[in-house]
PDB file of C-alpha atoms in Angstrom:
ATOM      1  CA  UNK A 197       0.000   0.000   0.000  1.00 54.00           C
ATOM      2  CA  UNK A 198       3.033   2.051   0.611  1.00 51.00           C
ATOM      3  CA  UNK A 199       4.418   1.728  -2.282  1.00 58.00           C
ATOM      4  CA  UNK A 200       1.822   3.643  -4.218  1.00 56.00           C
ATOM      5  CA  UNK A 201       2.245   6.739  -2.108  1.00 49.00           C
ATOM      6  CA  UNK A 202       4.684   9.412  -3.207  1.00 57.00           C
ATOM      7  CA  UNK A 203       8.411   8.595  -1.715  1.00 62.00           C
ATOM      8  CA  UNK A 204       8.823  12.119  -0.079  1.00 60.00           C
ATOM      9  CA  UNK A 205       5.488  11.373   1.275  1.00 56.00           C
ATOM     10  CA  UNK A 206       5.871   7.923   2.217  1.00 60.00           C
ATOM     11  CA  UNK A 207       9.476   8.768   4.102  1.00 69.00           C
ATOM     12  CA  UNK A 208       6.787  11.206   6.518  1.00 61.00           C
ATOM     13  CA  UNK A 209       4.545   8.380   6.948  1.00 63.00           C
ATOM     14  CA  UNK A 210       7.068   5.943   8.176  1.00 72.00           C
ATOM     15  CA  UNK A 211       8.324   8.381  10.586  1.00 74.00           C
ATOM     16  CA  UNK A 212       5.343   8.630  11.727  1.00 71.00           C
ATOM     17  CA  UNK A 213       4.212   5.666  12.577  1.00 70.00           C
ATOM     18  CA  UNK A 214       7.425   4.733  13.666  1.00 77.00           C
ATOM     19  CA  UNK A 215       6.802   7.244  16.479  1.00 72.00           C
ATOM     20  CA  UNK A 216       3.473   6.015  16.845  1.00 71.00           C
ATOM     21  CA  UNK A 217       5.062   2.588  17.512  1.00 70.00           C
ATOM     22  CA  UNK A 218       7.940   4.080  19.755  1.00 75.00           C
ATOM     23  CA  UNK A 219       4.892   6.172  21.914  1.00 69.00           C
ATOM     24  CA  UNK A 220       2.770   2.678  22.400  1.00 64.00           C
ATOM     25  CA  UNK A 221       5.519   0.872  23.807  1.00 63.00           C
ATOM     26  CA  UNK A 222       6.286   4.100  26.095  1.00 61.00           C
ATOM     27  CA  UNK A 223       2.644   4.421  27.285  1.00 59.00           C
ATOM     28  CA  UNK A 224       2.776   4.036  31.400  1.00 50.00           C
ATOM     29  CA  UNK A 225       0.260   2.720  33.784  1.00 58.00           C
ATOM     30  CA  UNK A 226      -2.374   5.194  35.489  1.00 66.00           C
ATOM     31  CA  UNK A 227      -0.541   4.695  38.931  1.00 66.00           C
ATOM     32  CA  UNK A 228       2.347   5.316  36.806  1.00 63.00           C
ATOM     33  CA  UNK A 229       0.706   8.610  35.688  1.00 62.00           C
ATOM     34  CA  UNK A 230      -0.734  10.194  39.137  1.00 77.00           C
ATOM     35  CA  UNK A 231       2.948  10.125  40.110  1.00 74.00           C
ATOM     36  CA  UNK A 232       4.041  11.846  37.036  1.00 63.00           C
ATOM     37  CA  UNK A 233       0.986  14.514  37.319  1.00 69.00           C
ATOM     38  CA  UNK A 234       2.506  15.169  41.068  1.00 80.00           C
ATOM     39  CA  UNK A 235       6.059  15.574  39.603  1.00 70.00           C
ATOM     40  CA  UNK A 236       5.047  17.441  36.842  1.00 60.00           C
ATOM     41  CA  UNK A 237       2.954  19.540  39.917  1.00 65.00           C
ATOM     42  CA  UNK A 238       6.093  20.070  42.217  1.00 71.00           C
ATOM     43  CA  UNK A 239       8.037  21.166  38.672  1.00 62.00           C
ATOM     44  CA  UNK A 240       5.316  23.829  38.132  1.00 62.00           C
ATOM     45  CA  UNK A 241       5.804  25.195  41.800  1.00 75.00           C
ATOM     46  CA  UNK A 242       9.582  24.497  41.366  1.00 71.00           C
ATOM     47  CA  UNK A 243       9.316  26.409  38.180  1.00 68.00           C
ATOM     48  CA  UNK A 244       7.225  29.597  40.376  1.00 75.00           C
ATOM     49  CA  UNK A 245       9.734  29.267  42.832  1.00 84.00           C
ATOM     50  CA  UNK A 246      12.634  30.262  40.202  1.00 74.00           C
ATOM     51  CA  UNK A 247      10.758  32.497  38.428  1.00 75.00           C
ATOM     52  CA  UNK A 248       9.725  33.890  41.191  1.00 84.00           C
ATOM     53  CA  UNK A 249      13.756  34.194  42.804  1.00 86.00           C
ATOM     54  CA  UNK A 250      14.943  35.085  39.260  1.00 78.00           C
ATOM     55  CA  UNK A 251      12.394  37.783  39.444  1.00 86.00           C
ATOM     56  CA  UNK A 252      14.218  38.393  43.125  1.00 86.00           C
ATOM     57  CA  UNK A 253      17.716  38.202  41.140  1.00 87.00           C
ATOM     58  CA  UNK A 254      16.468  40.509  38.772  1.00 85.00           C
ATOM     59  CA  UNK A 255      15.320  43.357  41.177  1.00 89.00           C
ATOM     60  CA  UNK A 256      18.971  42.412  43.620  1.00 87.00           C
ATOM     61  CA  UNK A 257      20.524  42.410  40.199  1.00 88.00           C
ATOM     62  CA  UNK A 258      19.052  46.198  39.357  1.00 90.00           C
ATOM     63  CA  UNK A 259      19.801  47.456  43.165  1.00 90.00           C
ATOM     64  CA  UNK A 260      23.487  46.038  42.427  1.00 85.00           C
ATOM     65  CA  UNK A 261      23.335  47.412  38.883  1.00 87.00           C
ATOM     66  CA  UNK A 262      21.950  51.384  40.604  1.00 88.00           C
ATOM     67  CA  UNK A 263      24.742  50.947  43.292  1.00 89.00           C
ATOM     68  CA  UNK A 264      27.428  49.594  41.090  1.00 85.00           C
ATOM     69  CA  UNK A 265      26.249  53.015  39.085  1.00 89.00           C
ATOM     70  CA  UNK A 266      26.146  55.194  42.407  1.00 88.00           C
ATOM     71  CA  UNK A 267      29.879  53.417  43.056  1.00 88.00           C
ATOM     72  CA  UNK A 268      31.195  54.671  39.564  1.00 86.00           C
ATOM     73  CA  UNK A 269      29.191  58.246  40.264  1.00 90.00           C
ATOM     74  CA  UNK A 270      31.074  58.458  43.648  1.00 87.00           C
ATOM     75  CA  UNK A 271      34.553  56.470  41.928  1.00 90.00           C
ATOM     76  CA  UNK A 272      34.387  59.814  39.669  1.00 91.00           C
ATOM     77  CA  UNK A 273      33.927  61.833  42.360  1.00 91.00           C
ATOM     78  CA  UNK A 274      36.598  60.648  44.206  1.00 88.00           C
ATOM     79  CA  UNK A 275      38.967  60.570  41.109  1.00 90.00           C
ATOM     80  CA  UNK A 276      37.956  64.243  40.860  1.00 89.00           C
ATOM     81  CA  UNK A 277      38.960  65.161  44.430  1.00 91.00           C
ATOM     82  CA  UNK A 278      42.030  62.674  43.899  1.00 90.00           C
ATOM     83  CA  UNK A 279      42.749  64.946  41.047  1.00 91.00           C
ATOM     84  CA  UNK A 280      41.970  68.503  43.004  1.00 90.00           C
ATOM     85  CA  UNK A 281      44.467  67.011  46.053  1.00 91.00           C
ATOM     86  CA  UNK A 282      46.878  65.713  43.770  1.00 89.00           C
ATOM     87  CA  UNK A 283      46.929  69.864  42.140  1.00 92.00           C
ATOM     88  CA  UNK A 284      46.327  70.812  46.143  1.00 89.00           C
ATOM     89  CA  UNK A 285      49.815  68.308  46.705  1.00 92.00           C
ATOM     90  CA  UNK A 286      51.969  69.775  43.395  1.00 92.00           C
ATOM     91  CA  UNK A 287      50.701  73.515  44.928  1.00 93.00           C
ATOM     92  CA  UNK A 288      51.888  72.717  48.581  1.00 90.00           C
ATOM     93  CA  UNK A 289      54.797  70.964  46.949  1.00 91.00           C
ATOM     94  CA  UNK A 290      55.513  74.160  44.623  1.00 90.00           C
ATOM     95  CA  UNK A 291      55.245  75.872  48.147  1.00 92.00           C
ATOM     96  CA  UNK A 292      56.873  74.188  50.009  1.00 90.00           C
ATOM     97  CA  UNK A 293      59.634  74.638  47.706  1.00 91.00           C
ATOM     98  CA  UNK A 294      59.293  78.673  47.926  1.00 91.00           C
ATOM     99  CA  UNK A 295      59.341  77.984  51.990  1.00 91.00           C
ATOM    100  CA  UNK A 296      62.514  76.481  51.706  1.00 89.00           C
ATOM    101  CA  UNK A 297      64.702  79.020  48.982  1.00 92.00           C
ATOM    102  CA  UNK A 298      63.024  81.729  51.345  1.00 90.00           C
ATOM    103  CA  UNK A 299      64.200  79.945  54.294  1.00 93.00           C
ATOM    104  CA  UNK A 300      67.694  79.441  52.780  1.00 93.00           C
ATOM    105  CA  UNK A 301      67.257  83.665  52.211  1.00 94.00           C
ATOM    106  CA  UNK A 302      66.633  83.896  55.670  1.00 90.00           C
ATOM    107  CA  UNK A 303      69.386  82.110  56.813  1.00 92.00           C
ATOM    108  CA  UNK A 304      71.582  83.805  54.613  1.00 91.00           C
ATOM    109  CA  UNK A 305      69.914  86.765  56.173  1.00 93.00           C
ATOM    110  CA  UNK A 306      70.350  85.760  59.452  1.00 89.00           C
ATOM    111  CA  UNK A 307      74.058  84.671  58.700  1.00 91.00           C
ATOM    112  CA  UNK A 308      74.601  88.250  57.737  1.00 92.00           C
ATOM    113  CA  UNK A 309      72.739  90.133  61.002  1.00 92.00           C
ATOM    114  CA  UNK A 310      75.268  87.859  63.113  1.00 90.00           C
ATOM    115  CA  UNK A 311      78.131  88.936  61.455  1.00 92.00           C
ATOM    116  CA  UNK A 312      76.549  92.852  61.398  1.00 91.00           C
ATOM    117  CA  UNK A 313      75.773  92.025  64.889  1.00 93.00           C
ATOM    118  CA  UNK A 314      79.373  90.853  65.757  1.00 93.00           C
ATOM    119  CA  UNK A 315      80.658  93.772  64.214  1.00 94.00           C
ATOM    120  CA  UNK A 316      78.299  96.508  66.294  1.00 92.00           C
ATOM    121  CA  UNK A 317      79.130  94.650  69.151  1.00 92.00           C
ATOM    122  CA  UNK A 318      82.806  95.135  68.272  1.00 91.00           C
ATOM    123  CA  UNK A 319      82.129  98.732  67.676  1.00 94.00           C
ATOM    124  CA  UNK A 320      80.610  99.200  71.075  1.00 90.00           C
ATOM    125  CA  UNK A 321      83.121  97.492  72.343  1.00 91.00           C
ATOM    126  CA  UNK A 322      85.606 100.040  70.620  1.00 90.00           C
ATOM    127  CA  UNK A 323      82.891 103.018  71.873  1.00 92.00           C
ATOM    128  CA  UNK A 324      83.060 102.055  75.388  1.00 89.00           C
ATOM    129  CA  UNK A 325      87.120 102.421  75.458  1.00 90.00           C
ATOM    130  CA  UNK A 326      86.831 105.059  74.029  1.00 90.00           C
ATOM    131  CA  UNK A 327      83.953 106.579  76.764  1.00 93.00           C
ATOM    132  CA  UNK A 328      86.420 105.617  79.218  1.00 91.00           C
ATOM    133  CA  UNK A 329      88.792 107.344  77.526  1.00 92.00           C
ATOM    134  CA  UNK A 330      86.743 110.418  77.115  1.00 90.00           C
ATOM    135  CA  UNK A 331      85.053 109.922  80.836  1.00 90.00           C
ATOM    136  CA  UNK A 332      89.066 109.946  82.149  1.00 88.00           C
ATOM    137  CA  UNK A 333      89.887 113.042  79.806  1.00 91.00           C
ATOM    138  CA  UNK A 334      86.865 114.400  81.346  1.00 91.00           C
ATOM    139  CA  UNK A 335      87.759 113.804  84.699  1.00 87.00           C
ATOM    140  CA  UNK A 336      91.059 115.369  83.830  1.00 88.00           C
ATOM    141  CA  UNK A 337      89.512 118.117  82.759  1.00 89.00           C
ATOM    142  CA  UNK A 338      87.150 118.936  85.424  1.00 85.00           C
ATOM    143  CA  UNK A 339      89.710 118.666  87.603  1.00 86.00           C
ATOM    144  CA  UNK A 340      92.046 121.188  85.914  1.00 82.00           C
ATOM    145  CA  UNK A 341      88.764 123.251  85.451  1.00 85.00           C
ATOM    146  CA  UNK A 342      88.542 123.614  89.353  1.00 82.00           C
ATOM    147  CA  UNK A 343      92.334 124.328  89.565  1.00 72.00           C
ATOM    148  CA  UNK A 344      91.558 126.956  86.893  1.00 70.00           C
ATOM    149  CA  UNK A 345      88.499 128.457  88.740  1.00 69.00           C
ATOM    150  CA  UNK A 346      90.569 128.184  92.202  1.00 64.00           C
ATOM    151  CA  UNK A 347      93.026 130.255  90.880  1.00 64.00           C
ATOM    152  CA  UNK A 348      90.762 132.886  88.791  1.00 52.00           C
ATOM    153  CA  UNK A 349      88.445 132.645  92.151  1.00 49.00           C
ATOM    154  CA  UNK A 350      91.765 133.353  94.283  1.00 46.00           C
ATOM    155  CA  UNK A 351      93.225 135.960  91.549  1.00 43.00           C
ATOM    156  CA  UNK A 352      88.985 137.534  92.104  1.00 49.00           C
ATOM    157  CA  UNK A 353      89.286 137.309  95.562  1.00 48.00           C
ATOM    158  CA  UNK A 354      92.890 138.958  95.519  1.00 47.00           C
ATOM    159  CA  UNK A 355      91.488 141.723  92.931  1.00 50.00           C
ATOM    160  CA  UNK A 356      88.380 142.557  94.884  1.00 52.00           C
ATOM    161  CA  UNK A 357      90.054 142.435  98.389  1.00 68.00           C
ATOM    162  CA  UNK A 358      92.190 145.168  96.686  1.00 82.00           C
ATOM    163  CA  UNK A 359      89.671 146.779  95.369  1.00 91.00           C
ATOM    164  CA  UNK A 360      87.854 146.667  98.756  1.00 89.00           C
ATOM    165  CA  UNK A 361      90.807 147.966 100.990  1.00 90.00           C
ATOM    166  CA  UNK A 362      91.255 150.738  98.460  1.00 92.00           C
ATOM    167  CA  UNK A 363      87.667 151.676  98.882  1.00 91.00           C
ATOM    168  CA  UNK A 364      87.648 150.726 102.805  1.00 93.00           C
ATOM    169  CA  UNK A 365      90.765 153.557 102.879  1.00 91.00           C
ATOM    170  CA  UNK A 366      89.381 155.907 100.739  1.00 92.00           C
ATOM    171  CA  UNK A 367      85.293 156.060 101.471  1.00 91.00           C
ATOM    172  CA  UNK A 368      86.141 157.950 104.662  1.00 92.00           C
ATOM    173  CA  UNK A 369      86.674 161.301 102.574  1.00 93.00           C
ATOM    174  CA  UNK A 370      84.434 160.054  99.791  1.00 93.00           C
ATOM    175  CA  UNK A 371      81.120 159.708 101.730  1.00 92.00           C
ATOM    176  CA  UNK A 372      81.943 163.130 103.762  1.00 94.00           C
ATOM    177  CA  UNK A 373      82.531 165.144 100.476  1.00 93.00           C
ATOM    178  CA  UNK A 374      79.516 163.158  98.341  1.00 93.00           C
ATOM    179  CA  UNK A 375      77.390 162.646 100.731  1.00 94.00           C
ATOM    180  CA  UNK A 376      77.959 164.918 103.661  1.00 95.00           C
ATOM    181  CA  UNK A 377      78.383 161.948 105.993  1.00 94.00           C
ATOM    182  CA  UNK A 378      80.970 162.569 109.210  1.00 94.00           C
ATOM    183  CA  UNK A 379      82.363 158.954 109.620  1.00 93.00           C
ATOM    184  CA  UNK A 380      82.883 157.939 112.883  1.00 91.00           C
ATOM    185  CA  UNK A 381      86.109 155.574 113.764  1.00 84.00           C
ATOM    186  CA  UNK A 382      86.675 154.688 109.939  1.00 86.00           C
ATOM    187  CA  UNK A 383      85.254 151.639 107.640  1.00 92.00           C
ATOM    188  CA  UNK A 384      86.068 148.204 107.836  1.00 93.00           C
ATOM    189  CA  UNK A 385      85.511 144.446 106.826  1.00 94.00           C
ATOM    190  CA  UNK A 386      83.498 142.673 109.064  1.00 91.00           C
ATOM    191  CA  UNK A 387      81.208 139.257 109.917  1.00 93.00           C
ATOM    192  CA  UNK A 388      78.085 139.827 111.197  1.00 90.00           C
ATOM    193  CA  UNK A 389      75.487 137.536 112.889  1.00 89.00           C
ATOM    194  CA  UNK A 390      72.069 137.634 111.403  1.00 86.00           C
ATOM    195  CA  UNK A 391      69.335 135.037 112.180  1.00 83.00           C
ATOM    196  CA  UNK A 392      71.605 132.947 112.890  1.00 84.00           C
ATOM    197  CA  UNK A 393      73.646 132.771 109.857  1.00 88.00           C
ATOM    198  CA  UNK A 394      77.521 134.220 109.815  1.00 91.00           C
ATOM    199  CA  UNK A 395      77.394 136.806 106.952  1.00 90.00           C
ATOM    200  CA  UNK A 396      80.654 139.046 105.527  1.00 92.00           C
ATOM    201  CA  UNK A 397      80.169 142.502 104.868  1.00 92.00           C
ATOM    202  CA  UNK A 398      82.844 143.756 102.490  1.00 94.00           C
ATOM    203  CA  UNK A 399      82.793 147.738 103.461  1.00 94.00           C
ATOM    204  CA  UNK A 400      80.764 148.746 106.489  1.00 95.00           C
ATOM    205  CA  UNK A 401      80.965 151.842 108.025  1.00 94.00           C
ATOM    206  CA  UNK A 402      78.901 154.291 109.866  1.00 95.00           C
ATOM    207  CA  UNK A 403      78.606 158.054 110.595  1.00 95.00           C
ATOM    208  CA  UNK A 404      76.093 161.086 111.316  1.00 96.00           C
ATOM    209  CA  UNK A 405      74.530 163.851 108.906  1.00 95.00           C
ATOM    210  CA  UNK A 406      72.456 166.966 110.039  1.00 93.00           C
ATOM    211  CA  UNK A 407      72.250 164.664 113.925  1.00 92.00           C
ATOM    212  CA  UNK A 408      70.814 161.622 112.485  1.00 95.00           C
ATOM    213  CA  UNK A 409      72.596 158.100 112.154  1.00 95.00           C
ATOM    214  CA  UNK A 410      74.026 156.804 108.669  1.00 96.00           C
ATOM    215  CA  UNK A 411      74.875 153.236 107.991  1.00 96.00           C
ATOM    216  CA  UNK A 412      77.251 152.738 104.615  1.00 96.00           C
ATOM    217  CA  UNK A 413      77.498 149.284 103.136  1.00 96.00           C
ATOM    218  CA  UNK A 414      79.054 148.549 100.235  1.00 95.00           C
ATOM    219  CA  UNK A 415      80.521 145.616  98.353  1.00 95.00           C
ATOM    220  CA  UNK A 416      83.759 145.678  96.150  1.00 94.00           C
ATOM    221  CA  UNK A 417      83.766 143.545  92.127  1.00 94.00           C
ATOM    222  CA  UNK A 418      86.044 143.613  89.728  1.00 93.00           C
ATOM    223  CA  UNK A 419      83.341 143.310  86.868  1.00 94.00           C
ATOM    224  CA  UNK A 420      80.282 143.998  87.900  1.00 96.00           C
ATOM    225  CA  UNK A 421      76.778 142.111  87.057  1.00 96.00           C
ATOM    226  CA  UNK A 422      73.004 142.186  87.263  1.00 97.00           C
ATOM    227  CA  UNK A 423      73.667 139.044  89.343  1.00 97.00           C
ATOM    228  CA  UNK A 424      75.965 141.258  91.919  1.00 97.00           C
ATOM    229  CA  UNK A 425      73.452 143.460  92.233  1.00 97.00           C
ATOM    230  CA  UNK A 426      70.541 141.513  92.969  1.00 97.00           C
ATOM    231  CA  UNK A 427      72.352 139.624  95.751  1.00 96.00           C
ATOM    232  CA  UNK A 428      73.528 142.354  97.485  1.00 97.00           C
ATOM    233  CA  UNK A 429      69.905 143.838  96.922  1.00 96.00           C
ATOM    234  CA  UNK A 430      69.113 141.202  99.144  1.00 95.00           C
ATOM    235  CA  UNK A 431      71.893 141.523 101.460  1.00 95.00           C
ATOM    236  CA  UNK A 432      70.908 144.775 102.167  1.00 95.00           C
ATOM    237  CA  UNK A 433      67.167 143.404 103.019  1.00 94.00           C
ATOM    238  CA  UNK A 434      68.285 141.228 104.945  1.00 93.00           C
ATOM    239  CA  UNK A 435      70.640 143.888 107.519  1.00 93.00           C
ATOM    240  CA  UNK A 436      67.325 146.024 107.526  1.00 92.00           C
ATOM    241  CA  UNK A 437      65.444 142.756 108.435  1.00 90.00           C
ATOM    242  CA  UNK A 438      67.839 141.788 111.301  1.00 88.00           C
ATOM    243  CA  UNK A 439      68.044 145.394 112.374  1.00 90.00           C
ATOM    244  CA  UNK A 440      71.639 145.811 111.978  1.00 91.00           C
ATOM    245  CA  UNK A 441      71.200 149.485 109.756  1.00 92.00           C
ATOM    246  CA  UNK A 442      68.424 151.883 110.520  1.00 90.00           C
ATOM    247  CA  UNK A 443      66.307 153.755 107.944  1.00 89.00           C
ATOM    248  CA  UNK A 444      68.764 155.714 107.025  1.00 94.00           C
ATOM    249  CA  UNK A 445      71.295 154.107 104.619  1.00 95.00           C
ATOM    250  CA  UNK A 446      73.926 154.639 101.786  1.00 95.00           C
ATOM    251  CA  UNK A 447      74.797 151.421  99.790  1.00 96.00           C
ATOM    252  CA  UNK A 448      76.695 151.494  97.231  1.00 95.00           C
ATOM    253  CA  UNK A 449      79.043 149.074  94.888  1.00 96.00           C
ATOM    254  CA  UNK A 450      82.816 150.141  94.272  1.00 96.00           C
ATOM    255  CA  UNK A 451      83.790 147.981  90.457  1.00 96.00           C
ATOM    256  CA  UNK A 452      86.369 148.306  87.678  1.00 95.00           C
ATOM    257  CA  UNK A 453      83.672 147.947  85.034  1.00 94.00           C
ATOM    258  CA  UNK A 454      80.354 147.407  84.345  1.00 95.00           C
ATOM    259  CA  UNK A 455      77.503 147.533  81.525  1.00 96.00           C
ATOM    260  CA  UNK A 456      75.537 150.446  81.579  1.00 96.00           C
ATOM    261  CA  UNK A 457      71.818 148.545  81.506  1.00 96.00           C
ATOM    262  CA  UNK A 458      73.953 146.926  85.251  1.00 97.00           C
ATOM    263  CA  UNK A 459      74.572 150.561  86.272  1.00 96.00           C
ATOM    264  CA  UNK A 460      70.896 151.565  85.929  1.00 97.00           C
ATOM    265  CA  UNK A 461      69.468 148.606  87.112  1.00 97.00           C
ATOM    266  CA  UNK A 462      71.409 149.603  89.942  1.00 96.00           C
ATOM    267  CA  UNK A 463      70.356 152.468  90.662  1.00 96.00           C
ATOM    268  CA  UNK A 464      67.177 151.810  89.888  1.00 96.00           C
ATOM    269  CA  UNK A 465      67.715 149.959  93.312  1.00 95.00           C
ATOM    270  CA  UNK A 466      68.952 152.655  95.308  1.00 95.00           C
ATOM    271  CA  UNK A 467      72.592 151.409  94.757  1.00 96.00           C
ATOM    272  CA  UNK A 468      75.453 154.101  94.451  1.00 95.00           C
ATOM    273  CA  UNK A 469      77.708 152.827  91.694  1.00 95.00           C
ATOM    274  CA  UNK A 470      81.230 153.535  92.563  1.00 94.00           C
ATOM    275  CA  UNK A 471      84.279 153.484  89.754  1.00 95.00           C
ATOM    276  CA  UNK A 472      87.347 152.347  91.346  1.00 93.00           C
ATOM    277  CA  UNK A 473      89.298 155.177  89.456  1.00 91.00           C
ATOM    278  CA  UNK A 474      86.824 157.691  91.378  1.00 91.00           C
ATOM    279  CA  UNK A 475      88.904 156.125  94.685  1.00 87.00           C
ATOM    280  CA  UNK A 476      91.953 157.975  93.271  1.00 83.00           C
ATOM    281  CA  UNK A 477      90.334 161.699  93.742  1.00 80.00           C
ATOM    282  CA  UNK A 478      90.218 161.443  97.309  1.00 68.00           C
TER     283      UNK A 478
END
C-alpha cells in the first residue's frame, strides 16, 4: 500500500508511525501517571519558585546594577577630588619649595645680622674704650677746670680784696665830700650775725649827717653784674630785716667795670655805683 504513495510522502509516513510505535511501547500505567501529574505539579511550583527568585535576582541584580552606578558616580567623584588634592599636593609641593629658597634667604639673612651684629658689638666694644677714655679726659679736665676756677676765684678774691681795701681807705673822705656823711672811727671788713647765719660785709661803716645816724654798706667787684646786684639787693634786706642798719642808709658798689643797663638797674635799686678810678680823687 506504501508503495503507491509518493516517496517524499511515504518517508513522513514511516516516521510517523514509527513514532506512533515508539509512543505505544512508552505508554505508562495510570498509577504510573498520578505520580508523574505530582512531579510534573512540584516542577510547576519548582518552576514559580525560580521564576519567582529570578524575578528576586532581577530586582537584587538592578539594586546592584543602581549601586554599582552610584559606586562609579562616587569612583568619579573621588577621582575628581584625587585629582583637586593631587593639584592641592603639586601647589603645597611648589610651596613648600618657595618655603625652603626663602628659608635658605633667611638664613643667609640671618648669617649676615650675626656677622653685622658681631661687628656693632665690636664697635661698642671700641665706643666704650673710648667713653672711658673720654670719661678719664673728662675727669682730667674737670679737675684742671677747678684748679683753673681756684686760681681765677683766688686771683677775684685777691682783685676785689684790693679793690675793697682801696675803697675801705678811701670812702672815709668820699662819703663826707659826696654825701655829707661825718664817719665815725673809719670803715672796715666785718662778719656779722644775722638770724643765725655768719654773713661778711665787704665795706661797712657808719657816721652822722644833720644829727641823724648813717649806715654805709658797700661791696667791692672787679666786673660787675646784674647778678651782683641783685644779691647784694638782698643783702641789704636782709641787715634792715635783722636790724643791723636803721632807715637811714647809703649802699653802694665800688667795680672796675660794668655795663651800663647793670649801672641803671642799679640804681634803679637805690645802689650808688662807685668806679674804682673815682677812689683815686680822694
Amino acid at each position: 500500500m506504501l508503495e503507491s504513495v509518493d516517496p517524499g510522502l511515504r518517508g513522513v509516513l514511516l516516521a510517523i508511525l514509527e513514532e506512533i510505535e515508539k509512543q505505544q511501547k512508552e505508554r505508562v500505567t495510570k498509577d504510573e501517571f498520578i505520580e508523574l501529574k505530582q512531579i510534573v505539579a512540584e516542577l510547576v511550583e519548582a518552576q514559580k519558585r525560580t521564576e519567582a527568585r529570578v524575578e528576586e535576582l532581577a530586582e537584587a541584580q538592578k539594586r546592584t546594577e543602581a549601586r554599582v552606578e552610584e559606586l562609579a558616580e562616587a569612583q568619579k567623584r573621588t577621582e575628581a577630588r584625587v585629582e583637586e588634592l593631587a593639584e592641592a599636593q603639586k601647589r603645597t609641593e611648589v610651596r613648600v619649595e618657595e618655603l625652603a629658597e626663602a628659608q635658605k634667604r633667611t638664613e643667609v639673612r640671618v648669617e649676615e645680622l650675626a656677622e653685622a651684629q658681631k661687628r656693632t658689638e665690636a664697635r661698642v666694644e671700641e665706643l666704650a674704650e673710648a667713653q672711658k677714655r673720654t670719661e678719664t679726659e673728662i675727669t682730667k679736665l674737670s679737675r684742671s677746670l677747678r684748679e683753673t676756677r681756684q686760681m681765677v676765684g683766688g686771683l677775684s678774691d685777691t682783685v676785689g680784696y684790693g679793690l675793697e681795701d682801696r675803697a675801705i681807705a678811701t670812702l672815709p673822705r668820699l662819703v663826707k665830700e659826696r654825701y655829707g656823711i661825718e664817719p665815725v672811727n673809719g670803715f672796715v671788713r666785718k662778719f656779722i650775725e644775722i638770724n643765725g647765719k655768719e654773713t661778711e660785709l665787704n665795706m661797712f661803716g657808719s657816721g652822722y649827717k644833720d644829727g641823724r645816724k648813717w649806715f654805709v654798706v658797700g661791696e667791692g667787684k672787679a666786673k660787675l653784674s646784674i647778678k651782683d646786684v641783685d644779691r647784694f639787693e638782698k643783702l641789704l634786706n636782709r641787715l634792715k630785716t635783722g636790724k643791723v642798719v636803721g632807715d637811714h642808709i647809703v649802699s653802694l658798689m665800688v667795680t672796675y667795670s660794668t655795663r651800663p643797663a647793670t649801672e641803671n638797674y642799679a640804681r634803679s635799686k637805690g645802689i650808688e655805683i662807685i668806679w674804682s678810678y673815682e677812689l683815686t680823687q680822694f
